[in-house]
PDB file of C-alpha atoms and ligand atoms in Angstrom:
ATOM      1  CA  UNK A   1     -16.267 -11.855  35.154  1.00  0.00           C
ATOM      2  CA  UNK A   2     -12.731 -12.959  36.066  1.00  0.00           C
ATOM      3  CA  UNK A   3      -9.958 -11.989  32.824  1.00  0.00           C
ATOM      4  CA  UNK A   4      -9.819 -16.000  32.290  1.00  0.00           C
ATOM      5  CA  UNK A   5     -13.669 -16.224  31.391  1.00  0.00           C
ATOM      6  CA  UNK A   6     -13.460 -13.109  29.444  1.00  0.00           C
ATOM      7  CA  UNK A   7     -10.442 -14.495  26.931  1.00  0.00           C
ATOM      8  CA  UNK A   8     -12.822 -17.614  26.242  1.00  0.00           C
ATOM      9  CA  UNK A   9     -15.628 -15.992  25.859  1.00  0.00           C
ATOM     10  CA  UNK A  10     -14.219 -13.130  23.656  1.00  0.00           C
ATOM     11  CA  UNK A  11     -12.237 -16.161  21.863  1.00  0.00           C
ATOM     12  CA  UNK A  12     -15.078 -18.660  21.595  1.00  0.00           C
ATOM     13  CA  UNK A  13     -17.232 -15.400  20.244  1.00  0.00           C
ATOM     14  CA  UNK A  14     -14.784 -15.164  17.092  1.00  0.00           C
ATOM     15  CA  UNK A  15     -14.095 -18.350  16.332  1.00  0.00           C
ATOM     16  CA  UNK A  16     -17.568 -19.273  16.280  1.00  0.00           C
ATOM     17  CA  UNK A  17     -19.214 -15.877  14.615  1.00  0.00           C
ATOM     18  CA  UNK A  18     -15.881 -14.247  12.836  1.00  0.00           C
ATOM     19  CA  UNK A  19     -17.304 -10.482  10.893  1.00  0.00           C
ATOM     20  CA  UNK A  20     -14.179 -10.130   8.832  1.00  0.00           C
ATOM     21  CA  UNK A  21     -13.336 -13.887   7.550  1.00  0.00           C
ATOM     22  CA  UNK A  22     -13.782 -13.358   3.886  1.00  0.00           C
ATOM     23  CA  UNK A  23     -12.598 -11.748   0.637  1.00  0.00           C
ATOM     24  CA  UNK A  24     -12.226  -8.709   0.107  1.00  0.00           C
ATOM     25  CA  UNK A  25     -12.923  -7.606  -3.810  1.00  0.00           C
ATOM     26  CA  UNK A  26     -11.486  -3.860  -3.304  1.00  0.00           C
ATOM     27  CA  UNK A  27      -8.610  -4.763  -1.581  1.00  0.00           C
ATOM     28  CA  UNK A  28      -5.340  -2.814  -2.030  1.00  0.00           C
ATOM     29  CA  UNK A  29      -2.967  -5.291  -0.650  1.00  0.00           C
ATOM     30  CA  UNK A  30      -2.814  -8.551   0.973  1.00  0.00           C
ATOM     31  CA  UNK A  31       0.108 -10.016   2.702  1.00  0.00           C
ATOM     32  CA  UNK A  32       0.754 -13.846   3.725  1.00  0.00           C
ATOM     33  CA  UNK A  33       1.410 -14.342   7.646  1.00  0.00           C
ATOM     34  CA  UNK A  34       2.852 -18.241   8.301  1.00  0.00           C
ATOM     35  CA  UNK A  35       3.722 -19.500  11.858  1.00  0.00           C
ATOM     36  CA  UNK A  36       5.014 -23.004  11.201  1.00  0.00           C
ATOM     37  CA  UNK A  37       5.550 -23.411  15.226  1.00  0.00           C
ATOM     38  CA  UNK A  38       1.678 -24.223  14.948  1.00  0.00           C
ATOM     39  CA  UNK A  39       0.394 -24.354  11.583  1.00  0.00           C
ATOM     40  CA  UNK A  40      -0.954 -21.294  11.276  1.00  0.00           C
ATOM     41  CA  UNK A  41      -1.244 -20.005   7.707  1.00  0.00           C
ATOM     42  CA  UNK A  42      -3.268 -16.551   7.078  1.00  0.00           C
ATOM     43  CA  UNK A  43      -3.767 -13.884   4.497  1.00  0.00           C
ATOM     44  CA  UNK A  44      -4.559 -10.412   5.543  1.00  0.00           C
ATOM     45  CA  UNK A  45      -6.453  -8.014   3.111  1.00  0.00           C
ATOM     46  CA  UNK A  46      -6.906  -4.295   3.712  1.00  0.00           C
ATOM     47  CA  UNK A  47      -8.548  -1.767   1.533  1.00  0.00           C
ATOM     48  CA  UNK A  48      -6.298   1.432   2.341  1.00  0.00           C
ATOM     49  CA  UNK A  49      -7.776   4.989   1.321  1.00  0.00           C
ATOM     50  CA  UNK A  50      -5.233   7.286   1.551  1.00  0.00           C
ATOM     51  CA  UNK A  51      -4.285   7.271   5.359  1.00  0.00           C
ATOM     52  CA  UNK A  52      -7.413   5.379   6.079  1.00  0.00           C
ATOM     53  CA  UNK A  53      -8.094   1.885   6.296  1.00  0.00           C
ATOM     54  CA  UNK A  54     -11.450   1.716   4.813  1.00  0.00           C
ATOM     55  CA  UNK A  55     -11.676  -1.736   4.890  1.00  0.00           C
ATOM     56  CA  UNK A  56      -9.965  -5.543   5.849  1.00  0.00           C
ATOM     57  CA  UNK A  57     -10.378  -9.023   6.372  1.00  0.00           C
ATOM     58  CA  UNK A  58      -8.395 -12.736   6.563  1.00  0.00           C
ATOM     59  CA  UNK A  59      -8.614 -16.050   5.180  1.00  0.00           C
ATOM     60  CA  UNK A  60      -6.764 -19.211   5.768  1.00  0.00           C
ATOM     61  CA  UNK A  61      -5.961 -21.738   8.569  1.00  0.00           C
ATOM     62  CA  UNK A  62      -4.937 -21.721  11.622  1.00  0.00           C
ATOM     63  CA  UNK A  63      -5.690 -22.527  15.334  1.00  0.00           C
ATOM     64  CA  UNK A  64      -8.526 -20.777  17.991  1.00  0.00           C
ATOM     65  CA  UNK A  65      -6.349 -18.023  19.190  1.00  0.00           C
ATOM     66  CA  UNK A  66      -4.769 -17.169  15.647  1.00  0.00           C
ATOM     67  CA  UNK A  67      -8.044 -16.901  14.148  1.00  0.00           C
ATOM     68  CA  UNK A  68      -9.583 -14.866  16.914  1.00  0.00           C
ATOM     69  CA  UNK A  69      -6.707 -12.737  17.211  1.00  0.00           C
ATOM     70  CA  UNK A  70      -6.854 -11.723  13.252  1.00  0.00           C
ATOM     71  CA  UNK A  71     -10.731 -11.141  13.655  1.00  0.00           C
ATOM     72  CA  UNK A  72     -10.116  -9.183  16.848  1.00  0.00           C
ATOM     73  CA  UNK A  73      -7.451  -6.992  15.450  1.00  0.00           C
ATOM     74  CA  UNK A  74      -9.549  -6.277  12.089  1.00  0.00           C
ATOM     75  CA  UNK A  75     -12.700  -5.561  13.903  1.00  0.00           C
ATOM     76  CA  UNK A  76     -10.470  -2.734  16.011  1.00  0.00           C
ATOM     77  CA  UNK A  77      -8.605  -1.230  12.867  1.00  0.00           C
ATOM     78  CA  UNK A  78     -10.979  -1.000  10.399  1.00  0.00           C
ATOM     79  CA  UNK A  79     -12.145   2.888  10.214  1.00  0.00           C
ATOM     80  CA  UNK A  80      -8.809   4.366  11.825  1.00  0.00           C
ATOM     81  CA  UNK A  81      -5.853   5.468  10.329  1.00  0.00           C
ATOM     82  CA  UNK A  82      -2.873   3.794   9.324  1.00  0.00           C
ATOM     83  CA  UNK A  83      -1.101   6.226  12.404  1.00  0.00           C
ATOM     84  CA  UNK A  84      -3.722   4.598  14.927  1.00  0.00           C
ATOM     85  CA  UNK A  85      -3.393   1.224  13.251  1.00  0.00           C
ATOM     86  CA  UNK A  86       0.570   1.549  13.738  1.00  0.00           C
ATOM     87  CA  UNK A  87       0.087   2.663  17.515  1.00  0.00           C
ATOM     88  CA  UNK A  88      -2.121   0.107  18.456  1.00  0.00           C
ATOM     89  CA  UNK A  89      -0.306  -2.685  17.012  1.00  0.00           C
ATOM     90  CA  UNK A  90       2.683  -1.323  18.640  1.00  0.00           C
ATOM     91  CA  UNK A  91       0.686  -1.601  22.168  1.00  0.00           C
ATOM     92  CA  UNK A  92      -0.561  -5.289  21.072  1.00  0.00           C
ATOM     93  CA  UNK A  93       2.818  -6.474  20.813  1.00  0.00           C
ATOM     94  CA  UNK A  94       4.459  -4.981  23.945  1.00  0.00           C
ATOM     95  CA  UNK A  95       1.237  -5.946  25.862  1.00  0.00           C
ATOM     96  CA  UNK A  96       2.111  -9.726  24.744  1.00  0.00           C
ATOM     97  CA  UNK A  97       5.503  -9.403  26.129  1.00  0.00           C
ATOM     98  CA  UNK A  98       3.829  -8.008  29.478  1.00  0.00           C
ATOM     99  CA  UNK A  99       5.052  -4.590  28.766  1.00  0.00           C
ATOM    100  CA  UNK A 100       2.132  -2.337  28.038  1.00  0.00           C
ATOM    101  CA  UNK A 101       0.013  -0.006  30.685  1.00  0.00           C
ATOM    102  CA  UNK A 102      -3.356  -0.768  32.047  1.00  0.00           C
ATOM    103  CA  UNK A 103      -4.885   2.618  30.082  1.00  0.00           C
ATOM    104  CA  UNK A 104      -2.503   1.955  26.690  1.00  0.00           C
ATOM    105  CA  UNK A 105      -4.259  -1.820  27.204  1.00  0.00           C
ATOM    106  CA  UNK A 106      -7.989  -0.371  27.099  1.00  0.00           C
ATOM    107  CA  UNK A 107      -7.386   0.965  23.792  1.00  0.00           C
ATOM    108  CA  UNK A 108      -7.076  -2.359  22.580  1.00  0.00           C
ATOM    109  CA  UNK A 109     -11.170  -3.089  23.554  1.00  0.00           C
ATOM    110  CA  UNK A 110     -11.526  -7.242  22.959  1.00  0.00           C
ATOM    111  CA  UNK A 111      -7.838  -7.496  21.832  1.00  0.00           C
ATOM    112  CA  UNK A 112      -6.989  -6.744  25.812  1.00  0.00           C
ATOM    113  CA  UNK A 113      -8.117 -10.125  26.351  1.00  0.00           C
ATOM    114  CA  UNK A 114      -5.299 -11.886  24.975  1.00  0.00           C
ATOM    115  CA  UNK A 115      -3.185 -10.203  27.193  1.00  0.00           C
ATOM    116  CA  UNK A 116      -2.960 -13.401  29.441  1.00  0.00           C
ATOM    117  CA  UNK A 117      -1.190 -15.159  26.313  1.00  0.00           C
ATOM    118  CA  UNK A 118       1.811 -13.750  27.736  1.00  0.00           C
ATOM    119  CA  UNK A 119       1.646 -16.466  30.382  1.00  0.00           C
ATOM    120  CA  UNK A 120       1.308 -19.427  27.561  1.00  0.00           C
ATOM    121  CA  UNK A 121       4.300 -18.954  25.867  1.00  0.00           C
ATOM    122  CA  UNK A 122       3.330 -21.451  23.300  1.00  0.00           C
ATOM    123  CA  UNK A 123       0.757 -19.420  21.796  1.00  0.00           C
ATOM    124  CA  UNK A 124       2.808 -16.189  21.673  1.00  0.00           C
ATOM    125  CA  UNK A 125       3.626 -16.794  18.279  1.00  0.00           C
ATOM    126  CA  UNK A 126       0.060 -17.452  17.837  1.00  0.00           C
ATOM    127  CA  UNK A 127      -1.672 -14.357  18.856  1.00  0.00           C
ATOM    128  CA  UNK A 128       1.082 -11.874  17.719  1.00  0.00           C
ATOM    129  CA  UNK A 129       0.616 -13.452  13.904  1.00  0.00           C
ATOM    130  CA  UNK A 130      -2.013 -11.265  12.640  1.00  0.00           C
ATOM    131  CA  UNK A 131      -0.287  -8.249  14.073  1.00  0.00           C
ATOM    132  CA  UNK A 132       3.141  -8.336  12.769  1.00  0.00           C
ATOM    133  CA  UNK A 133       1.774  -9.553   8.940  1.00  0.00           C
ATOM    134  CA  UNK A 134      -0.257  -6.282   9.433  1.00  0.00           C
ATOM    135  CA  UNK A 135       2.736  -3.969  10.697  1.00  0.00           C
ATOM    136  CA  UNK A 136       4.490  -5.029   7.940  1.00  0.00           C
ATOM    137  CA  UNK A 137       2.122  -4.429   5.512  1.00  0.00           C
ATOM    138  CA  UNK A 138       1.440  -1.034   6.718  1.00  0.00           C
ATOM    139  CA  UNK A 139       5.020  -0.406   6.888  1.00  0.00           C
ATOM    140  CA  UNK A 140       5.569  -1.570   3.051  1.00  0.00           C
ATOM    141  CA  UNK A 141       2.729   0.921   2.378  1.00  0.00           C
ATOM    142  CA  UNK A 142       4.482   3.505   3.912  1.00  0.00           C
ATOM    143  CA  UNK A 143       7.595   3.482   1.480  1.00  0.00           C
TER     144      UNK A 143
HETATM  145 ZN1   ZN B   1      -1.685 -21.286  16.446  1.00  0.00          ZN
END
């Protein structure tokens, strides 16, 4: 399958069927994520144990590839530490900007899909929303 047909698929697949769109009763913080470029308007819950993330999900609005992209991400962090979480976040965001390796991209499983959003720089902002609300929540945490 050619990298176009696997971003819709992988997109379609979340949008359609997302695992981690829901409350989350035990959660241990939640932070708000806005991208007013688009509309996009999403709440990120995690359910930190320690140094683990035992647990997330999202709620709210938004477009196809912010929703994905926050269902993606979750599905990836959930079960690692807040180290990994911090690393691969880190590789999400300089894969956007075209600036992450081919091996450093495999870690990312379904997220590598997105990576052709670099070339649709109108839904940058889009993809990269989940991601930076949860860097900055993990970085709060850290303090
Ligand atoms: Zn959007």
């Amino acid at each position: 399958m050619d990298s176009r047909g696997f971003y819709n698929e992988v997109l379609l697949d979340h949008n359609m069927n997302p695992m981690h769109k829901h409350e989350l009763p035990y959660a241990t913080c939640s932070l708000d994520g806005v991208n007013p470029s688009c509309g996009d308007s999403l709440t990120l819950n995690l359910e930190i144990d320690g140094d683990t993330i035992k647990s997330g999900s999202f709620s709210g609005v938004g477009c196809a590839v912010s929703q994905a992209s926050a269902d993606i991400m979750l599905e990836l962090i959930i079960g690692r530490t807040i180290t990994d979480a911090r690393r691969l976040s880190d590789i999400f965001l300089r894969m956007i900007q075209g600036d992450a390796s081919d091996e450093e991209i495999d870690e990312l499983e379904e997220a590598g899909a997105l990576r052709d959003i670099s070339h649709m720089p109108a839904r940058v902002k889009c993809a990269v929303l989940s991601w930076r609300t949860l860097d900055k929540m993990i970085n709060e945490n850290d303090r």
